CSV table of C-alpha atoms in Angstrom, one decimal:
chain,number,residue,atom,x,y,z
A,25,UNK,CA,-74.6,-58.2,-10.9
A,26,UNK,CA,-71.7,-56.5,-12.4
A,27,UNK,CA,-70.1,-59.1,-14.1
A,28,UNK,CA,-72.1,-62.0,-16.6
A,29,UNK,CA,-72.7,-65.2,-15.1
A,30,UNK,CA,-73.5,-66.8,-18.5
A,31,UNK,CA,-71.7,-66.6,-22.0
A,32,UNK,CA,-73.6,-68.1,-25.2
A,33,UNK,CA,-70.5,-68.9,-27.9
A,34,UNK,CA,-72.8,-69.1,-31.2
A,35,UNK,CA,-70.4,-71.1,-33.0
A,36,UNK,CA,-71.7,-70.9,-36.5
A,37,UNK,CA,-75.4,-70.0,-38.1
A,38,UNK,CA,-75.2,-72.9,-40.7
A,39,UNK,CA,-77.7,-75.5,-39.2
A,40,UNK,CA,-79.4,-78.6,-40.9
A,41,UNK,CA,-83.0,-77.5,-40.0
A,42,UNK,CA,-85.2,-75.4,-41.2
A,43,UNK,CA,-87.6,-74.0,-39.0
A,44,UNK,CA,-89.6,-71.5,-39.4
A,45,UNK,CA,-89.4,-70.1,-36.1
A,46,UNK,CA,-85.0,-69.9,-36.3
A,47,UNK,CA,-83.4,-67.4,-33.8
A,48,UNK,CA,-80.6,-67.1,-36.2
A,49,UNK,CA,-80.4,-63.3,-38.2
A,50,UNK,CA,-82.6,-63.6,-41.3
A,51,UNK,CA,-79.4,-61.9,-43.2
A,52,UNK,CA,-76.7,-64.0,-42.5
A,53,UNK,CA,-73.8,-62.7,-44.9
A,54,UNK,CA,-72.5,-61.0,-42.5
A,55,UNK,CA,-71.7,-64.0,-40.6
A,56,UNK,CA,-69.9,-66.1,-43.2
A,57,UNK,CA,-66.9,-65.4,-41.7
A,58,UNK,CA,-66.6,-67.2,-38.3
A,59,UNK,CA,-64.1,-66.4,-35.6
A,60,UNK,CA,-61.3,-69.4,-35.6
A,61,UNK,CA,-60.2,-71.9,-33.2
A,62,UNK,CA,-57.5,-69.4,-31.7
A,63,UNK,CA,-60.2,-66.9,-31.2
A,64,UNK,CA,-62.7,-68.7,-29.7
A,65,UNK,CA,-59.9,-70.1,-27.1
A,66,UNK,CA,-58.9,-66.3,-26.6
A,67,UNK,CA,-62.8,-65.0,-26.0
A,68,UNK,CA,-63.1,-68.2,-23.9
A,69,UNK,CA,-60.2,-67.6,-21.5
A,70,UNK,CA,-61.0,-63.7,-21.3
A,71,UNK,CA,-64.7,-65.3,-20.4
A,72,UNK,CA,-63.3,-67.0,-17.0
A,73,UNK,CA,-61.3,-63.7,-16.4
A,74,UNK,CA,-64.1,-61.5,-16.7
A,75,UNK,CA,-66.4,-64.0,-14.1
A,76,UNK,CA,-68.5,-66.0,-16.2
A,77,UNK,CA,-69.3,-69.4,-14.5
A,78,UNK,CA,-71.8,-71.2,-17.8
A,79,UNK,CA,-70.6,-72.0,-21.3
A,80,UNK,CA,-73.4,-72.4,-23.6
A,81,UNK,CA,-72.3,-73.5,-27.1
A,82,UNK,CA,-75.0,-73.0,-29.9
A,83,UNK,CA,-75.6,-71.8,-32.6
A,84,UNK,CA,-76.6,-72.6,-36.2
A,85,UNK,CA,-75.5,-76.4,-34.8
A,86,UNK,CA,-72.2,-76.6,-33.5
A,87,UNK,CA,-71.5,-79.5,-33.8
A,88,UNK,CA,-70.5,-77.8,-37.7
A,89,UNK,CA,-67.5,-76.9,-35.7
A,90,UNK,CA,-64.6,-79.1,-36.2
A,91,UNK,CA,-63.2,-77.5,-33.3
A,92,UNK,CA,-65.9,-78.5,-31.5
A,93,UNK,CA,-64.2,-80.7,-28.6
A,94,UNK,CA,-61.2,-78.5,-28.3
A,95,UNK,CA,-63.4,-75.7,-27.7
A,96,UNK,CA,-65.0,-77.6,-25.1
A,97,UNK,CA,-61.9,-78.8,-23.5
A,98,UNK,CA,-60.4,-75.4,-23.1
A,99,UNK,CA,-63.6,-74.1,-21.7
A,100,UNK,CA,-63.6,-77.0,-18.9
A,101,UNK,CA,-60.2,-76.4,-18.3
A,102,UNK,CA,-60.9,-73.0,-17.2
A,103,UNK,CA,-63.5,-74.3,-14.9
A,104,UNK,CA,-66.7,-73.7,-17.0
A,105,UNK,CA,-69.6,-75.5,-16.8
A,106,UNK,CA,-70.2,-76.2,-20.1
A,107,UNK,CA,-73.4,-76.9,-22.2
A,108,UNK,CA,-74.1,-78.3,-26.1
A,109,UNK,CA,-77.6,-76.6,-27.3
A,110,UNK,CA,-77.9,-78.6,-30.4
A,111,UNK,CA,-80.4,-80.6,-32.9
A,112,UNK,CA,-78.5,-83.2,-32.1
A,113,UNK,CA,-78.4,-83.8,-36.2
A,114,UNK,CA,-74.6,-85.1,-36.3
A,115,UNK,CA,-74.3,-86.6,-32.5
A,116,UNK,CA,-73.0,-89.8,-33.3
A,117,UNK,CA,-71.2,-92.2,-30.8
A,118,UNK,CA,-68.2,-91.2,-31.9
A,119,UNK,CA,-68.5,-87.4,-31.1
A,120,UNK,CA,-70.3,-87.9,-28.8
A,121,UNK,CA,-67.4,-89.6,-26.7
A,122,UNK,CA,-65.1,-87.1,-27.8
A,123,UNK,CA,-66.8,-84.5,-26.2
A,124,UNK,CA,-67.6,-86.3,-22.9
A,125,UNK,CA,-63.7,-87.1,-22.9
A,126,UNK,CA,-63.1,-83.3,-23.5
A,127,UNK,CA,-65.4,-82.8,-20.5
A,128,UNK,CA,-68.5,-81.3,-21.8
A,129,UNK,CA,-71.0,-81.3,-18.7
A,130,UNK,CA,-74.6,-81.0,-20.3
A,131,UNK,CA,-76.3,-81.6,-23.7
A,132,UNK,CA,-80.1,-80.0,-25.0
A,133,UNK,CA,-81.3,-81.1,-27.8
A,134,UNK,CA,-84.3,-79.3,-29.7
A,135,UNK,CA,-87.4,-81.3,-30.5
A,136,UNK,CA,-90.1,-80.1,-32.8
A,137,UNK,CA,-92.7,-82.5,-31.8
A,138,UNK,CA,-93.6,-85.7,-30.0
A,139,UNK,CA,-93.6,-87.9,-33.7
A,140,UNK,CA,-91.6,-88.2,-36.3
A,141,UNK,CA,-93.9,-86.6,-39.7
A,142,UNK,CA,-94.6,-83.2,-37.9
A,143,UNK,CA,-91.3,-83.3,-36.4
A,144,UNK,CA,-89.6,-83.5,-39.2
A,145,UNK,CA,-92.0,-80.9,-41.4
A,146,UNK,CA,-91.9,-78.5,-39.1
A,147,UNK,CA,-87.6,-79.2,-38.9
A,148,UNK,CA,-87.7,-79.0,-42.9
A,149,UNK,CA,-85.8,-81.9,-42.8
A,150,UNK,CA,-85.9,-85.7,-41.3
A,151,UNK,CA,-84.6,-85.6,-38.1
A,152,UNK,CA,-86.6,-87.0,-35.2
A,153,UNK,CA,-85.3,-90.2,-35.4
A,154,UNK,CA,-81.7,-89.3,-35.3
A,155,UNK,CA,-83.2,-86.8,-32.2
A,156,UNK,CA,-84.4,-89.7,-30.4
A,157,UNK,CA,-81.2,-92.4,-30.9
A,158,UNK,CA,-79.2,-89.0,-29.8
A,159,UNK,CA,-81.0,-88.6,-26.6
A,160,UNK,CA,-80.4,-92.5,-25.9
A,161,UNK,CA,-76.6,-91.8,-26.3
A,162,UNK,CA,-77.1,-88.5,-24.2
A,163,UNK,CA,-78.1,-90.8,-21.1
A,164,UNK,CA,-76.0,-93.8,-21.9
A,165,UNK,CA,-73.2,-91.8,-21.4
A,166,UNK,CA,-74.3,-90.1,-18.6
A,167,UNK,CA,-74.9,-86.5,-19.3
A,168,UNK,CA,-77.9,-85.0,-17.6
A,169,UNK,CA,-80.5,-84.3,-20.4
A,170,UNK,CA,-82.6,-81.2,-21.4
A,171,UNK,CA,-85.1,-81.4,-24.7
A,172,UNK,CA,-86.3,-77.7,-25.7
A,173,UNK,CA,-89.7,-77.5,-27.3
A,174,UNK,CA,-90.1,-73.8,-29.3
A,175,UNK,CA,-94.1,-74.4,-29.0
A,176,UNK,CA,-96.3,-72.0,-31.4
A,177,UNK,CA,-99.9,-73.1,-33.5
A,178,UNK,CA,-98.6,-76.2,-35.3
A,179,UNK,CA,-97.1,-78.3,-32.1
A,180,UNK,CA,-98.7,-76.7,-29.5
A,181,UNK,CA,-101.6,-79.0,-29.2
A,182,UNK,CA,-99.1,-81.8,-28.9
A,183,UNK,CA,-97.9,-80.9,-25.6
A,184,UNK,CA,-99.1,-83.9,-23.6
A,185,UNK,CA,-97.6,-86.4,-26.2
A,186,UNK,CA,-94.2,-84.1,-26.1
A,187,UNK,CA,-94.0,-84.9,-22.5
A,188,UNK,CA,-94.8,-88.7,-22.8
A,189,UNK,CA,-91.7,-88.7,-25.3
A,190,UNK,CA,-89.6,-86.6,-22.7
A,191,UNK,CA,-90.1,-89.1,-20.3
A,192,UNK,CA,-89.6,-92.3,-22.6
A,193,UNK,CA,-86.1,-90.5,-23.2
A,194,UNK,CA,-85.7,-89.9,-19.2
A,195,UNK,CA,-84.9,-86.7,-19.8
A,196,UNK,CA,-84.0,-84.5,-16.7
A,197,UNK,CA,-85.3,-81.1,-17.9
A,198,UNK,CA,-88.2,-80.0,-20.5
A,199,UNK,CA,-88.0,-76.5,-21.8
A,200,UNK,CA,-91.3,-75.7,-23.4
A,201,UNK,CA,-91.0,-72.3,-24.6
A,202,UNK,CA,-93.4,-70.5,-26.5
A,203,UNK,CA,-91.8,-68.8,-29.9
A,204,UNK,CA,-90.4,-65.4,-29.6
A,205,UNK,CA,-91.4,-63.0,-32.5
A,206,UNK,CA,-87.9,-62.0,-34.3
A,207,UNK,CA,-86.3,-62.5,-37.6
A,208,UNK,CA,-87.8,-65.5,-38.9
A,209,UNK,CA,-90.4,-65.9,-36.2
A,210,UNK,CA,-91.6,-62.5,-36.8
A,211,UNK,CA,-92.1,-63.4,-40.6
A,212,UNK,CA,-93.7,-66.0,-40.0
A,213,UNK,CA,-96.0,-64.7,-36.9
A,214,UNK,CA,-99.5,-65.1,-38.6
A,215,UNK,CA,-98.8,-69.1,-39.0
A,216,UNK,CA,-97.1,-69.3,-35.7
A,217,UNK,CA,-99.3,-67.4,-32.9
A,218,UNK,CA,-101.6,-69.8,-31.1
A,219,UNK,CA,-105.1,-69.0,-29.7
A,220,UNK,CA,-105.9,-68.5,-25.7
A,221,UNK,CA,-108.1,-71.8,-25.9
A,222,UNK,CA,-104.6,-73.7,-27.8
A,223,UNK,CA,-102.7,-72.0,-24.3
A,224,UNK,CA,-105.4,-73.1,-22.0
A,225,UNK,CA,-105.1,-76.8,-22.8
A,226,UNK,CA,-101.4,-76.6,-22.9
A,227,UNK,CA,-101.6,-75.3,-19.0
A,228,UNK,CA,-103.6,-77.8,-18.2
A,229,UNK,CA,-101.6,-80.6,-20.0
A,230,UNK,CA,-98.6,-79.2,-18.0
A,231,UNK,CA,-100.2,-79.1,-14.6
A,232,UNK,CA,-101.1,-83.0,-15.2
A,233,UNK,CA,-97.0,-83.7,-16.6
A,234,UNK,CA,-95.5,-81.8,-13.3
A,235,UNK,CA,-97.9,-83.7,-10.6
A,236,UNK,CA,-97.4,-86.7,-12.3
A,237,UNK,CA,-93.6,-86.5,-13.1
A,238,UNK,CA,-92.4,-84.4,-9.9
A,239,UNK,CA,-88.8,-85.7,-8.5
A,240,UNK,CA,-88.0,-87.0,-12.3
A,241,UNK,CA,-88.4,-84.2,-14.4
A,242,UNK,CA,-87.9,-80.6,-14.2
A,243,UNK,CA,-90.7,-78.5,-16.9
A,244,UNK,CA,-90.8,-75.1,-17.7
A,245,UNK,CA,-93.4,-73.7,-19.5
A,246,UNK,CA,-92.5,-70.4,-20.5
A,247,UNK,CA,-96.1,-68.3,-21.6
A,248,UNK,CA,-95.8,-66.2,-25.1
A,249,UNK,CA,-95.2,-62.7,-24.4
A,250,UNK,CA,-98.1,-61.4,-26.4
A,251,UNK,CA,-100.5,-63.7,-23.6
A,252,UNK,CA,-98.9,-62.0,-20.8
A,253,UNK,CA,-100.0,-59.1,-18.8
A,254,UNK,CA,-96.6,-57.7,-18.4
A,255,UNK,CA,-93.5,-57.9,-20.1
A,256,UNK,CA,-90.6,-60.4,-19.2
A,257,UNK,CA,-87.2,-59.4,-18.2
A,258,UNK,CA,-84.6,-59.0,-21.3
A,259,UNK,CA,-82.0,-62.0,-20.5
A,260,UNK,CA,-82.2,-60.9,-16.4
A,261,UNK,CA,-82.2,-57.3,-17.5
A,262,UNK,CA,-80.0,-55.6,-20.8
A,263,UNK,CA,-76.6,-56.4,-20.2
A,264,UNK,CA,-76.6,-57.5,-16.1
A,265,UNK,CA,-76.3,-61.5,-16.7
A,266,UNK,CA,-75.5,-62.4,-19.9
A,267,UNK,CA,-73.6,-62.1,-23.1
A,268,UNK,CA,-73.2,-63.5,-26.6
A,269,UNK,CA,-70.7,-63.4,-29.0
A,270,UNK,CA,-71.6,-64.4,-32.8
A,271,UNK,CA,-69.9,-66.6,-35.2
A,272,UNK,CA,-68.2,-63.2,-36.7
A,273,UNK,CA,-67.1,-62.0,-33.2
A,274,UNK,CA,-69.7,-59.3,-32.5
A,275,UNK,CA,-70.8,-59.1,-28.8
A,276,UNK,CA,-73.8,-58.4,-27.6
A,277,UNK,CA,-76.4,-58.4,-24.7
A,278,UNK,CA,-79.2,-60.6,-26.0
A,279,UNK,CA,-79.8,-63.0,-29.2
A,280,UNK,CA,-81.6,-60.5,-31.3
A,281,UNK,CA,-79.8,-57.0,-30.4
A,282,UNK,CA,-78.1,-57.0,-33.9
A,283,UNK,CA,-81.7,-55.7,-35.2
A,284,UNK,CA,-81.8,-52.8,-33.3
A,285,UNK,CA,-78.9,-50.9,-35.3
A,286,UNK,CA,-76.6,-50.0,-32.1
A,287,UNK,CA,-72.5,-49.4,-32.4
A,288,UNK,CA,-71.0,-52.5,-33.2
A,289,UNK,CA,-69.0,-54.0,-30.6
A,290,UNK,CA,-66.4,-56.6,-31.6
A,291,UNK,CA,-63.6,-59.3,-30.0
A,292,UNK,CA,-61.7,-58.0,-33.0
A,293,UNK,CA,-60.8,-55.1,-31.7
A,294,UNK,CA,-61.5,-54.9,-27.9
A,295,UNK,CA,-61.3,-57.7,-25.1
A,296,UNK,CA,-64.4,-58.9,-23.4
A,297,UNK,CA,-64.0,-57.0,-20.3
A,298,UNK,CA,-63.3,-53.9,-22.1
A,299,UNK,CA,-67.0,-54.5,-24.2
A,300,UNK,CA,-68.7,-55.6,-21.3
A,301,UNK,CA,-68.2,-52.4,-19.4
A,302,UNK,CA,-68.4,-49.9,-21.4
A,303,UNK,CA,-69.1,-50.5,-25.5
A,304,UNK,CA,-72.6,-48.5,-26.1
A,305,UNK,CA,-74.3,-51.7,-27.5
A,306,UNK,CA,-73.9,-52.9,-23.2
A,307,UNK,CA,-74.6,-49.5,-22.0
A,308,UNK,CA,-77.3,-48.5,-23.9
A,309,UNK,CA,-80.1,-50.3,-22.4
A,310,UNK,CA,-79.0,-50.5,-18.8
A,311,UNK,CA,-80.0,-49.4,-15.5
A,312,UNK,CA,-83.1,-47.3,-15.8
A,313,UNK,CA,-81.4,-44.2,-17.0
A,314,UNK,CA,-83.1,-44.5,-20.9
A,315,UNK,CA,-86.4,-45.7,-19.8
A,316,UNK,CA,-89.1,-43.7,-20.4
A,317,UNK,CA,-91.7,-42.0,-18.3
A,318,UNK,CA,-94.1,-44.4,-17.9
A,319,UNK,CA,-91.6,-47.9,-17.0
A,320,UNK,CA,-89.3,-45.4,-14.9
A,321,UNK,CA,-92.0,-44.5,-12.7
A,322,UNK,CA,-93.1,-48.1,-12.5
A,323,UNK,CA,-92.9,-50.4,-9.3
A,324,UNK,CA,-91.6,-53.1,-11.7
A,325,UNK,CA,-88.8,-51.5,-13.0
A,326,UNK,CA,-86.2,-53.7,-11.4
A,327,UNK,CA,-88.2,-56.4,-12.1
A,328,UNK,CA,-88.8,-56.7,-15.9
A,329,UNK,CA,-86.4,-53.4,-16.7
A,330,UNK,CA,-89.3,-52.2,-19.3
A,331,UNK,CA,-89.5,-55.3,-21.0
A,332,UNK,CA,-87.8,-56.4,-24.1
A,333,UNK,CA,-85.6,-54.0,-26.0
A,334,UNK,CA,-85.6,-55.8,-29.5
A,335,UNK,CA,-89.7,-56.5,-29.1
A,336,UNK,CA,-90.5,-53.2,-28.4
A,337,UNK,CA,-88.3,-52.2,-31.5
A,338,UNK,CA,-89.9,-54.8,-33.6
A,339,UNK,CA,-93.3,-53.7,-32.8
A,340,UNK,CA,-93.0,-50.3,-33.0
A,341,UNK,CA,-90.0,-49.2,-34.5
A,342,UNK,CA,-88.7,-47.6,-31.5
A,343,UNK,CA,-86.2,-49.5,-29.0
A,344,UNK,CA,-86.5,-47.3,-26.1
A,345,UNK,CA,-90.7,-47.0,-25.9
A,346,UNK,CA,-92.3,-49.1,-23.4
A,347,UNK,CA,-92.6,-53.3,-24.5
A,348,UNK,CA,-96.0,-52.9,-26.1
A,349,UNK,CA,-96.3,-56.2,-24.4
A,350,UNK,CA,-97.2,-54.6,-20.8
A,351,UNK,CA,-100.7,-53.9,-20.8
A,352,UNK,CA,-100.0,-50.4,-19.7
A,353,UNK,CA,-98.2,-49.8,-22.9
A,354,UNK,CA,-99.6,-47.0,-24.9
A,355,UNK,CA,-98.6,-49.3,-28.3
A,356,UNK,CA,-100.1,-52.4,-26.1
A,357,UNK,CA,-103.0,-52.7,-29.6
A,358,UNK,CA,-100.1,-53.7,-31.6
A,359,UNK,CA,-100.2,-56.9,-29.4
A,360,UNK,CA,-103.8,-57.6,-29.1
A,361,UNK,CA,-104.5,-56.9,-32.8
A,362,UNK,CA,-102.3,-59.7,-33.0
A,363,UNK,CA,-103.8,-62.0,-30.4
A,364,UNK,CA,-106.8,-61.2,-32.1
A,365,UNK,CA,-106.2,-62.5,-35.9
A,366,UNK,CA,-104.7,-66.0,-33.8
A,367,UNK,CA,-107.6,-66.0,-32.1
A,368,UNK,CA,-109.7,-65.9,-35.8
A,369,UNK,CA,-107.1,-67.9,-37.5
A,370,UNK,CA,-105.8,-70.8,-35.4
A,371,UNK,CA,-108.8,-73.1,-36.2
A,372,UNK,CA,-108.6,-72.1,-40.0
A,373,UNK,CA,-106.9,-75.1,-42.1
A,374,UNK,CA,-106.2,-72.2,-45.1
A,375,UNK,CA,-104.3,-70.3,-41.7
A,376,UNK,CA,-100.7,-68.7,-43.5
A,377,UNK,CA,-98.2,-71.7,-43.7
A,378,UNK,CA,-94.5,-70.9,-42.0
A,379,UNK,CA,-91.8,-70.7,-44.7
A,380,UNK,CA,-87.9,-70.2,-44.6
């Protein structure tokens, strides 16, 4: 594709949660000031120009936003299909029905675990039950339904109960997605990695959910990287599908490229269209031009595009090496060193506890 099919509008990084697995940038001073309503219309409308069909607003929670509605109202007007990812902390009736009058399309909520005290420890804050009476609003109002699920050591073994409360709340779509290791994920990656045998009976649990719930509910199951014997593609490949703009303005080709220390590239001072094609934050990565030997000569090339940029920069300090993921990976001990303390430390009770 030469054009994104997707934009994710991060709203804001303040959230009510806690977790110890946040996407969010561990520094966030740098996103204190967010873009205003008259920006966000303007990155929006140069969205639709530039071919994006999805509308994803996140965050942080966005529901922070004020602006909330009229963003989503501007966004359907321009023929968006548009999407809430949200804790669903702060979903009340009330806003609820303004956004379904400002034609909001979807809503997925985040879920930390099928009942309400290791929900709300591993949230940092009690929420579950606000989760739940959410969700019931979600569906009274008619909105299709997705709960996400970040699985890692301390709710992974509650897969099959997380499904039983997916179903209670007739959702349409499960995401259970096993944690990605960046900012505070990768702090907190000793406490968070589960063991084979903890992924093993979450298959299993999963096989039993889909034969059981097939023509109701859609699950994913998305395997961690580190238990994978080759790398997934970055977002569909580095700049080919997607892009995100932060709550300061920055744009960029997936959710953790702002570790990797590339020329900033900003709706401050250049349109979408102009970023998307040629700012060297969406050119750096793309194609198969930068890979080296190794992924260029590789049959999967087009198909996982070397892996991830930010992991393989996380793990070895180097953006452009192979994802030390792929078991052809000449940095692939870096992962299995890993795998190996979670395999030695997911039973322990004295394990490293998450923090934020």
């Amino acid at each position: 594709m030469d054009r994104p099919f997707g934009l994710v509008a991060e709203l804001t990084y303040r959230c009510p949660l806690a977790c110890a697995y946040c996407s969010n940038p561990v520094e966030l001073a740098a996103y204190r000031e967010e873009l205003g309503t008259r920006d966000w219309l303007r990155v929006l409308t140069e969205a639709a120009e530039l071919g994006v069909l999805q509308c994803h607003f996140s965050g942080g929670e966005p529901l922070l936003r004020r602006d909330l509605a009229d963003l989503v109202a501007h966004a359907h007007g321009l023929g968006l299909y548009t999407n809430l990812v949200t804790s669903a902390v702060g979903l009340s009736r009330r806003r609820a029905d303004q956004l379904r009058a400002s034609g909001l399309d979807h809503v997925q909520i985040s879920i930390q675990a099928d009942e309400p005290g290791l929900s709300d420890r591993i949230a940092g804050t009690p929420s579950f039950e606000r989760k739940v009476e959410a969700a019931r609003v979600v569906k009274e109002l008619g909105w299709p339904l997705t709960l996400n699920v970040v699985l890692h050591r301390g709710n992974i073994d509650r897969v099959a109960g997380v499904l039983r409360c997916a179903e209670r709340l007739e959702a349409d779509r499960v995401e259970l997605a096993n944690t990605q290791y960046y900012g505070w994920a990768w702090r907190n990656r000793a406490a968070l990695l589960p063991s084979r045998a903890q992924l093993d009976r979450a298959e299993e649990q999963v096989r039993a959910a889909r034969t059981r719930l097939a023509g109701r509910m859609e699950i994913l199951y998305v395997l961690p990287d580190y238990y994978s014997r080759y790398p997934k593609p970055c977002m569909g490949g580095w700049g080919k599908r997607q892009l995100i703009v932060t709550p300061n303005g920055d744009v960029l080709p997936c959710l953790a490229a702002h570790t990797l220390g590339l020329p900033r590239a900003s709706v401050h001072d250049e349109p979408l269209a102009a970023i998307w094609a040629d700012s060297p934050v969406f050119q750096r990565f793309r194609g198969t031009g930068w890979m080296p030997d190794l992924c260029r000569a590789c049959e999967r090339r087009d198909v996982d595009f070397g892996g991830c940029r930010c992991q393989a920069f996380q793990l070895t300090g180097d953006a452009s090496r192979t994802d030390p993921v792929c078991h052809l990976s000449p940095d692939h001990r870096l992962v299995t060193d890993a795998v190996r303390a979670a395999e030695g430390g997911a039973g322990q009770k004295a394990a490293a506890r998450p923090h934020r």
